[in-house]
CSV table of C-alpha atoms (C1' of nucleotides) in Angstrom, one decimal:
chain,number,residue,atom,x,y,z
A,1,MET,CA,-5.1,-25.9,-1.3
A,2,THR,CA,-5.8,-28.3,-3.8
A,3,GLY,CA,-7.5,-27.5,-7.0
A,4,ASP,CA,-11.1,-28.9,-5.8
A,5,GLU,CA,-10.7,-27.1,-2.5
A,6,LEU,CA,-10.1,-24.0,-4.2
A,7,ASP,CA,-13.0,-24.5,-6.5
A,8,ASP,CA,-15.3,-25.2,-3.7
A,9,GLU,CA,-14.1,-22.1,-1.7
A,10,ILE,CA,-14.7,-20.0,-5.1
A,11,ALA,CA,-18.0,-21.4,-5.5
A,12,ALA,CA,-19.0,-20.5,-2.0
A,13,LEU,CA,-17.7,-17.0,-2.3
A,14,LEU,CA,-19.7,-16.4,-5.4
A,15,GLN,CA,-22.8,-17.9,-4.1
A,16,ARG,CA,-22.6,-15.6,-1.2
A,17,ALA,CA,-22.5,-12.7,-3.5
A,18,ASP,CA,-25.3,-14.0,-5.7
A,19,GLN,CA,-23.1,-14.7,-8.5
A,20,ARG,CA,-22.9,-17.9,-10.6
A,21,TYR,CA,-19.5,-19.8,-11.2
A,22,THR,CA,-19.7,-19.9,-15.0
A,23,LYS,CA,-17.6,-21.2,-17.7
A,24,GLY,CA,-15.9,-17.8,-18.4
A,25,ARG,CA,-15.4,-17.3,-14.6
A,26,ARG,CA,-13.8,-20.8,-14.3
A,27,ALA,CA,-11.3,-20.0,-17.3
A,28,LEU,CA,-10.3,-16.9,-15.7
A,29,VAL,CA,-9.5,-18.3,-12.4
A,30,ALA,CA,-7.6,-21.1,-14.2
A,31,ALA,CA,-5.7,-18.5,-16.2
A,32,LEU,CA,-4.8,-16.7,-13.0
A,33,ARG,CA,-3.9,-20.0,-11.1
A,34,ALA,CA,-1.6,-21.0,-14.1
A,35,ALA,CA,0.2,-17.5,-14.1
A,36,GLY,CA,1.2,-17.8,-10.6
A,37,GLN,CA,1.8,-13.9,-10.6
A,38,PRO,CA,-0.3,-10.8,-11.1
A,39,VAL,CA,-1.3,-10.5,-14.8
A,40,THR,CA,-2.8,-7.8,-17.1
A,41,ILE,CA,-6.0,-8.2,-18.9
A,42,LEU,CA,-3.9,-8.3,-22.2
A,43,GLN,CA,-2.1,-11.2,-20.8
A,44,ILE,CA,-5.2,-13.1,-19.8
A,45,LEU,CA,-6.7,-12.5,-23.1
A,46,ASP,CA,-3.6,-13.9,-24.9
A,47,ALA,CA,-3.2,-16.7,-22.7
A,48,ALA,CA,-6.7,-18.1,-22.4
A,49,ASP,CA,-8.3,-17.4,-25.7
A,50,GLY,CA,-11.9,-17.5,-26.5
A,51,LEU,CA,-12.6,-14.9,-23.9
A,52,ALA,CA,-14.3,-11.7,-24.9
A,53,GLN,CA,-12.5,-8.6,-23.5
A,54,SER,CA,-15.7,-7.1,-22.1
A,55,SER,CA,-16.6,-10.2,-20.1
A,56,VAL,CA,-13.0,-10.4,-18.7
A,57,TYR,CA,-13.3,-6.9,-17.5
A,58,ARG,CA,-16.9,-7.6,-16.1
A,59,ASN,CA,-16.0,-10.9,-14.6
A,60,LEU,CA,-12.9,-9.6,-13.0
A,61,ALA,CA,-14.9,-6.9,-11.4
A,62,ALA,CA,-17.4,-9.7,-10.1
A,63,LEU,CA,-14.8,-12.0,-8.8
A,64,GLU,CA,-13.2,-9.0,-7.2
A,65,GLU,CA,-16.5,-7.9,-5.5
A,66,ALA,CA,-17.0,-11.6,-4.3
A,67,GLY,CA,-13.5,-11.5,-2.8
A,68,VAL,CA,-12.0,-14.1,-5.2
A,69,VAL,CA,-9.5,-11.8,-7.0
A,70,THR,CA,-7.6,-8.8,-6.1
A,71,ARG,CA,-6.7,-6.0,-8.4
A,72,VAL,CA,-2.8,-5.3,-8.1
A,73,ILE,CA,-1.9,-1.6,-8.2
A,74,THR,CA,1.4,-0.9,-9.9
A,75,ASN,CA,3.2,2.0,-11.5
A,76,ASP,CA,2.1,1.3,-15.2
A,77,GLU,CA,-1.1,2.1,-16.8
A,78,PHE,CA,-2.4,-1.6,-16.8
A,79,ALA,CA,-4.4,-3.2,-14.0
A,80,ARG,CA,-3.4,-6.6,-12.8
A,81,TYR,CA,-5.2,-9.3,-11.1
A,82,GLU,CA,-4.4,-12.3,-8.9
A,83,LEU,CA,-6.2,-14.7,-6.7
A,84,ALA,CA,-7.2,-13.2,-3.4
A,85,GLU,CA,-4.9,-13.9,-0.3
A,86,ARG,CA,-7.8,-15.7,1.5
A,87,LEU,CA,-7.3,-18.3,-1.5
A,88,THR,CA,-3.3,-18.2,-1.4
A,89,GLU,CA,-1.4,-16.7,1.3
A,90,HIS,CA,-0.4,-13.3,2.4
A,91,HIS,CA,2.4,-12.1,0.2
A,92,HIS,CA,4.0,-9.0,-1.1
A,93,HIS,CA,5.1,-7.6,-4.7
A,94,LEU,CA,8.2,-7.1,-6.4
A,95,ILE,CA,7.4,-4.4,-9.1
A,96,CYS,CA,10.0,-3.7,-12.0
A,97,SER,CA,9.9,-0.1,-13.0
A,98,MET,CA,11.1,-0.9,-16.4
A,99,CYS,CA,9.0,-3.6,-17.9
A,100,GLY,CA,6.0,-3.5,-15.4
A,101,ASP,CA,6.3,-7.3,-14.3
A,102,VAL,CA,5.1,-8.2,-10.9
A,103,PHE,CA,6.5,-11.1,-8.7
A,104,ASP,CA,5.4,-12.3,-5.5
A,105,PHE,CA,7.4,-12.6,-2.2
A,106,SER,CA,7.0,-13.2,1.3
A,107,LEU,CA,8.4,-11.9,4.5
A,108,GLY,CA,9.4,-14.1,7.5
A,109,ALA,CA,6.7,-14.5,10.0
A,110,ARG,CA,8.5,-12.7,12.7
A,111,THR,CA,9.2,-9.7,10.5
A,112,GLU,CA,5.5,-9.7,9.2
A,113,ALA,CA,4.3,-10.0,12.7
A,114,SER,CA,6.2,-6.9,14.1
A,115,LEU,CA,5.3,-5.1,10.9
A,116,ASP,CA,1.6,-5.8,11.5
A,117,LYS,CA,1.8,-4.8,15.2
A,118,ALA,CA,3.5,-1.4,14.3
A,119,LEU,CA,0.7,-0.7,11.5
A,120,HIS,CA,-2.0,-1.4,13.7
A,121,ARG,CA,-0.8,0.9,16.2
A,122,VAL,CA,-0.5,3.6,13.6
A,123,ALA,CA,-3.9,3.0,12.3
A,124,ASP,CA,-5.4,3.1,15.9
A,125,ASP,CA,-3.7,6.5,16.4
A,126,ALA,CA,-5.3,7.8,13.3
A,127,GLY,CA,-8.5,6.4,13.9
A,128,PHE,CA,-8.4,4.1,10.8
A,129,THR,CA,-10.2,0.9,10.4
A,130,VAL,CA,-7.5,-1.4,8.9
A,131,GLU,CA,-8.6,-3.6,5.9
A,132,ALA,CA,-5.2,-4.6,4.5
A,133,HIS,CA,-1.6,-3.5,4.3
A,134,ARG,CA,0.1,-3.5,1.0
A,135,LEU,CA,4.0,-3.5,0.9
A,136,ASP,CA,5.6,-3.3,-2.7
A,137,LEU,CA,9.3,-3.3,-3.6
A,138,VAL,CA,9.9,-1.1,-6.7
A,139,GLY,CA,13.1,-1.8,-8.6
A,140,THR,CA,14.7,-3.4,-11.7
A,141,CYS,CA,14.3,-7.1,-12.5
A,142,PRO,CA,17.3,-9.2,-13.6
A,143,ARG,CA,16.0,-9.1,-17.1
A,144,CYS,CA,15.8,-5.2,-17.3
A,145,ASP,CA,19.1,-4.7,-15.4
B,1,MET,CA,13.8,22.2,5.7
B,2,THR,CA,13.0,25.9,5.6
B,3,GLY,CA,11.1,27.3,2.7
B,4,ASP,CA,14.2,28.9,1.2
B,5,GLU,CA,16.3,25.8,1.6
B,6,LEU,CA,13.5,23.9,-0.1
B,7,ASP,CA,13.3,26.3,-2.9
B,8,ASP,CA,17.1,26.1,-3.3
B,9,GLU,CA,17.1,22.2,-3.4
B,10,ILE,CA,14.3,22.2,-5.8
B,11,ALA,CA,15.9,24.9,-8.2
B,12,ALA,CA,19.1,22.6,-8.1
B,13,LEU,CA,17.2,19.7,-8.8
B,14,LEU,CA,15.6,21.3,-11.9
B,15,GLN,CA,18.7,22.7,-13.1
B,16,ARG,CA,20.2,19.4,-13.0
B,17,ALA,CA,17.4,18.3,-15.3
B,18,ASP,CA,17.5,21.2,-17.7
B,19,GLN,CA,14.4,22.5,-16.4
B,20,ARG,CA,13.3,26.0,-15.3
B,21,TYR,CA,11.8,26.9,-12.0
B,22,THR,CA,8.8,29.0,-13.4
B,23,LYS,CA,5.9,30.7,-11.9
B,24,GLY,CA,3.6,27.8,-12.6
B,25,ARG,CA,5.9,25.3,-11.1
B,26,ARG,CA,6.5,27.5,-8.0
B,27,ALA,CA,2.7,27.6,-7.6
B,28,LEU,CA,2.5,23.8,-7.8
B,29,VAL,CA,5.3,23.3,-5.2
B,30,ALA,CA,3.5,25.9,-3.1
B,31,ALA,CA,0.1,23.9,-3.4
B,32,LEU,CA,1.8,20.7,-2.6
B,33,ARG,CA,3.5,22.1,0.4
B,34,ALA,CA,0.3,23.7,1.8
B,35,ALA,CA,-1.8,20.5,1.2
B,36,GLY,CA,0.6,18.5,3.5
B,37,GLN,CA,-0.7,15.3,2.0
B,38,PRO,CA,-0.9,13.8,-1.5
B,39,VAL,CA,-3.4,15.7,-3.5
B,40,THR,CA,-5.3,15.0,-6.8
B,41,ILE,CA,-4.7,17.2,-9.9
B,42,LEU,CA,-8.4,18.5,-9.3
B,43,GLN,CA,-7.6,19.4,-5.8
B,44,ILE,CA,-4.5,21.5,-7.1
B,45,LEU,CA,-6.7,23.1,-9.7
B,46,ASP,CA,-9.3,24.1,-7.1
B,47,ALA,CA,-6.7,25.3,-4.7
B,48,ALA,CA,-4.3,27.3,-6.5
B,49,ASP,CA,-6.4,28.8,-9.4
B,50,GLY,CA,-5.0,30.5,-12.4
B,51,LEU,CA,-3.3,27.3,-13.4
B,52,ALA,CA,-4.1,25.7,-16.8
B,53,GLN,CA,-5.0,22.0,-16.4
B,54,SER,CA,-2.5,20.9,-19.3
B,55,SER,CA,0.3,23.0,-17.7
B,56,VAL,CA,-0.4,21.2,-14.4
B,57,TYR,CA,-0.2,17.7,-15.9
B,58,ARG,CA,3.0,18.6,-17.9
B,59,ASN,CA,4.5,20.3,-14.9
B,60,LEU,CA,3.9,17.6,-12.4
B,61,ALA,CA,5.7,15.2,-15.1
B,62,ALA,CA,8.5,17.5,-15.3
B,63,LEU,CA,8.8,17.9,-11.6
B,64,GLU,CA,8.5,14.1,-11.1
B,65,GLU,CA,11.3,13.5,-13.8
B,66,ALA,CA,13.5,16.0,-11.9
B,67,GLY,CA,12.8,14.1,-8.6
B,68,VAL,CA,11.0,17.0,-7.0
B,69,VAL,CA,7.7,15.3,-6.6
B,70,THR,CA,6.3,11.7,-6.6
B,71,ARG,CA,3.1,10.3,-8.1
B,72,VAL,CA,1.3,8.5,-5.4
B,73,ILE,CA,-0.5,5.4,-6.5
B,74,THR,CA,-3.9,4.6,-4.9
B,75,ASN,CA,-6.9,2.5,-5.3
B,76,ASP,CA,-9.1,5.1,-7.1
B,77,GLU,CA,-8.9,6.5,-10.6
B,78,PHE,CA,-6.9,9.8,-9.6
B,79,ALA,CA,-3.1,10.3,-9.4
B,80,ARG,CA,-1.9,12.1,-6.5
B,81,TYR,CA,1.2,13.9,-6.1
B,82,GLU,CA,3.4,15.0,-3.1
B,83,LEU,CA,6.8,16.4,-2.6
B,84,ALA,CA,9.6,13.8,-3.0
B,85,GLU,CA,10.9,12.1,0.1
B,86,ARG,CA,14.4,13.8,-0.6
B,87,LEU,CA,12.6,17.1,0.3
B,88,THR,CA,10.5,15.9,3.1
B,89,GLU,CA,11.2,12.7,4.9
B,90,HIS,CA,10.5,8.9,4.4
B,91,HIS,CA,7.0,8.0,5.0
B,92,HIS,CA,3.9,5.8,4.3
B,93,HIS,CA,0.5,6.0,3.4
B,94,LEU,CA,-2.8,5.7,5.0
B,95,ILE,CA,-5.5,5.1,2.2
B,96,CYS,CA,-9.1,5.5,2.7
B,97,SER,CA,-10.9,2.9,0.6
B,98,MET,CA,-14.0,4.7,0.8
B,99,CYS,CA,-13.2,8.5,0.0
B,100,GLY,CA,-9.8,7.9,-1.5
B,101,ASP,CA,-8.0,10.3,0.7
B,102,VAL,CA,-4.5,9.7,1.6
B,103,PHE,CA,-2.6,10.6,4.7
B,104,ASP,CA,1.1,10.2,5.9
B,105,PHE,CA,2.5,8.3,8.5
B,106,SER,CA,5.9,7.1,9.7
B,107,LEU,CA,7.2,3.9,11.4
B,108,GLY,CA,9.8,4.0,14.2
B,109,ALA,CA,13.4,3.9,13.1
B,110,ARG,CA,13.7,0.6,14.5
B,111,THR,CA,10.9,-0.9,12.7
B,112,GLU,CA,11.8,0.8,9.4
B,113,ALA,CA,15.4,-0.5,9.6
B,114,SER,CA,14.5,-4.2,10.2
B,115,LEU,CA,12.0,-3.9,7.4
B,116,ASP,CA,14.4,-2.3,5.0
B,117,LYS,CA,17.0,-5.1,6.0
B,118,ALA,CA,14.3,-7.9,5.2
B,119,LEU,CA,13.5,-6.2,2.0
B,120,HIS,CA,17.0,-6.0,0.7
B,121,ARG,CA,17.5,-9.7,1.5
B,122,VAL,CA,14.5,-10.5,-0.7
B,123,ALA,CA,15.7,-8.3,-3.5
B,124,ASP,CA,19.0,-9.7,-3.6
B,125,ASP,CA,17.7,-13.3,-3.7
B,126,ALA,CA,15.4,-12.2,-6.6
B,127,GLY,CA,18.2,-10.4,-8.5
B,128,PHE,CA,16.3,-7.1,-8.2
B,129,THR,CA,18.1,-3.8,-7.8
B,130,VAL,CA,15.9,-1.8,-5.2
B,131,GLU,CA,14.8,1.8,-6.0
B,132,ALA,CA,12.3,2.1,-3.3
B,133,HIS,CA,9.7,0.4,-1.0
B,134,ARG,CA,6.1,1.2,-0.7
B,135,LEU,CA,4.1,0.4,2.3
B,136,ASP,CA,0.4,1.4,2.3
B,137,LEU,CA,-2.2,0.9,5.0
B,138,VAL,CA,-5.8,0.6,3.3
B,139,GLY,CA,-8.7,1.0,5.5
B,140,THR,CA,-11.5,3.4,6.4
B,141,CYS,CA,-10.9,6.9,7.6
B,142,PRO,CA,-12.6,8.3,10.6
B,143,ARG,CA,-14.9,10.5,8.5
B,144,CYS,CA,-16.1,7.6,6.4
B,145,ASP,CA,-16.4,5.0,9.1
C,1,DC,C1',17.5,44.6,-29.3
C,2,DT,C1',17.3,40.0,-31.3
C,3,DG,C1',17.3,35.3,-32.1
C,4,DA,C1',16.8,30.6,-30.2
C,5,DC,C1',14.4,28.0,-27.2
C,6,DA,C1',11.8,26.6,-23.5
C,7,DT,C1',7.1,27.1,-21.5
C,8,DT,C1',2.3,28.0,-21.7
C,9,DG,C1',-2.7,27.3,-22.5
C,10,DA,C1',-6.6,25.8,-25.3
C,11,DT,C1',-7.9,22.1,-27.5
C,12,DA,C1',-7.9,17.7,-30.0
C,13,DG,C1',-6.6,13.0,-29.5
C,14,DC,C1',-5.6,8.6,-27.0
C,15,DC,C1',-6.6,4.4,-24.9
C,16,DA,C1',-7.7,1.6,-20.9
C,17,DT,C1',-11.8,0.7,-18.9
C,18,DT,C1',-16.8,0.9,-18.5
C,19,DC,C1',-21.5,0.9,-20.5
C,20,DT,C1',-25.2,-0.6,-23.6
C,21,DC,C1',-28.3,-3.8,-25.4
C,22,DA,C1',-29.6,-7.5,-28.0
C,23,DT,C1',-28.8,-12.5,-27.7
C,24,DT,C1',-27.8,-16.6,-25.2
C,25,DT,C1',-27.6,-19.5,-21.3
C,26,DA,C1',-28.8,-21.3,-16.8
C,27,DG,C1',-31.7,-22.7,-12.9
C,28,DG,C1',-36.4,-23.2,-10.8
C,29,DA,C1',-41.4,-24.2,-11.0
C,30,DG,C1',-45.0,-26.9,-12.9
D,1,DC,C1',-39.2,-31.7,-20.7
D,2,DT,C1',-41.1,-26.8,-21.2
D,3,DC,C1',-41.8,-22.4,-19.8
D,4,DC,C1',-40.3,-18.5,-17.4
D,5,DT,C1',-37.4,-15.2,-15.3
D,6,DA,C1',-33.1,-13.5,-14.5
D,7,DA,C1',-28.3,-13.6,-14.9
D,8,DA,C1',-24.4,-13.8,-18.3
D,9,DT,C1',-22.3,-13.0,-22.6
D,10,DG,C1',-20.1,-10.5,-26.6
D,11,DA,C1',-19.6,-6.6,-29.9
D,12,DG,C1',-19.4,-2.2,-30.3
D,13,DA,C1',-20.1,2.5,-28.5
D,14,DA,C1',-19.1,5.8,-24.8
D,15,DT,C1',-16.6,7.7,-20.8
D,16,DG,C1',-13.0,10.1,-18.8
D,17,DG,C1',-8.3,10.6,-17.0
D,18,DC,C1',-4.4,11.8,-19.1
D,19,DT,C1',-1.2,13.2,-23.2
D,20,DA,C1',-0.1,15.3,-27.5
D,21,DT,C1',-0.2,19.3,-30.6
D,22,DC,C1',0.6,23.8,-31.8
D,23,DA,C1',0.5,28.8,-32.0
D,24,DA,C1',1.4,32.4,-28.9
D,25,DT,C1',4.2,34.0,-25.0
D,26,DG,C1',8.2,34.5,-21.9
D,27,DT,C1',13.2,34.1,-21.0
D,28,DC,C1',18.1,33.9,-21.3
D,29,DA,C1',22.4,34.8,-23.9
D,30,DG,C1',25.1,37.6,-26.8
DNA sequence: CTGACATTGATAGCCATTCTCATTTAGGAG
DNA sequence: CTCCTAAATGAGAATGGCTATCAATGTCAG
């Protein structure tokens, strides 16, 4: 997806949620795009300066509500954010249990498909309506090893 | 694993970590065993009363350190705990995004094995040392649907 | 029994996140 | 362009799950 297509898609998502695509929100999206991996609020504040902490928190919540970004759950105490899969592509996370850093990875289409089938079977049995699945690898990254 | 075997195993794990298997810790383990699903601190305090909040937090940390329990990461703001997989069996979680409840499920051995193989391949490529993998299904439980 | 030390429980403190509110900004109507 | 209304912003206060503190208690060894 090119930058313009991405922007159009985001604008549409925000409009649907009655939200404006403001300067601050554009800066957030740019920071997430530049990072290329899930980042903490602190990292965002350091990278894209001129943003107020309270606005970053508020706007990330608005963007999440609109389906533009996703909050990534990890082991440490800091929330991380990345662009939603609808704007990128389905992927999973490598989480370093030492430093907390998070990296993306994908499985082959075949593995992903068979996993998805198995998961839907499980969900049906349990009466669950599936929204998403989350697959994380927890370990030690090369830098911390 | 019978109750006694479980207790022996836990005692061994604690001993290895220079920790005692005290009354309060036994009560915690009993509560987790009775629950049969990951539970919050609040649920533990409600179920097994007579436990001090501070001791529950401290003891869950000690038990986690010793490898007896596992902290389960979910979407909501409450930490959940369950007996470690070494004391039960490998499984995954169904997470309800409405009420936050968490349920266990397992995949067939074949699916699990091929997933594990794919994950190790990914980890090797990235230079990661794998500790564990985490597979969660996020959706809506029958009660909230 | 006694000393050394781990554990407990009440409470104070911490800190990521959320809330508040006065101010600024943006879009629509005339 | 000028109002007007409502959303967005930013600085700081407040929230709340969790952690640290510390005096009192329990426990094992000798």
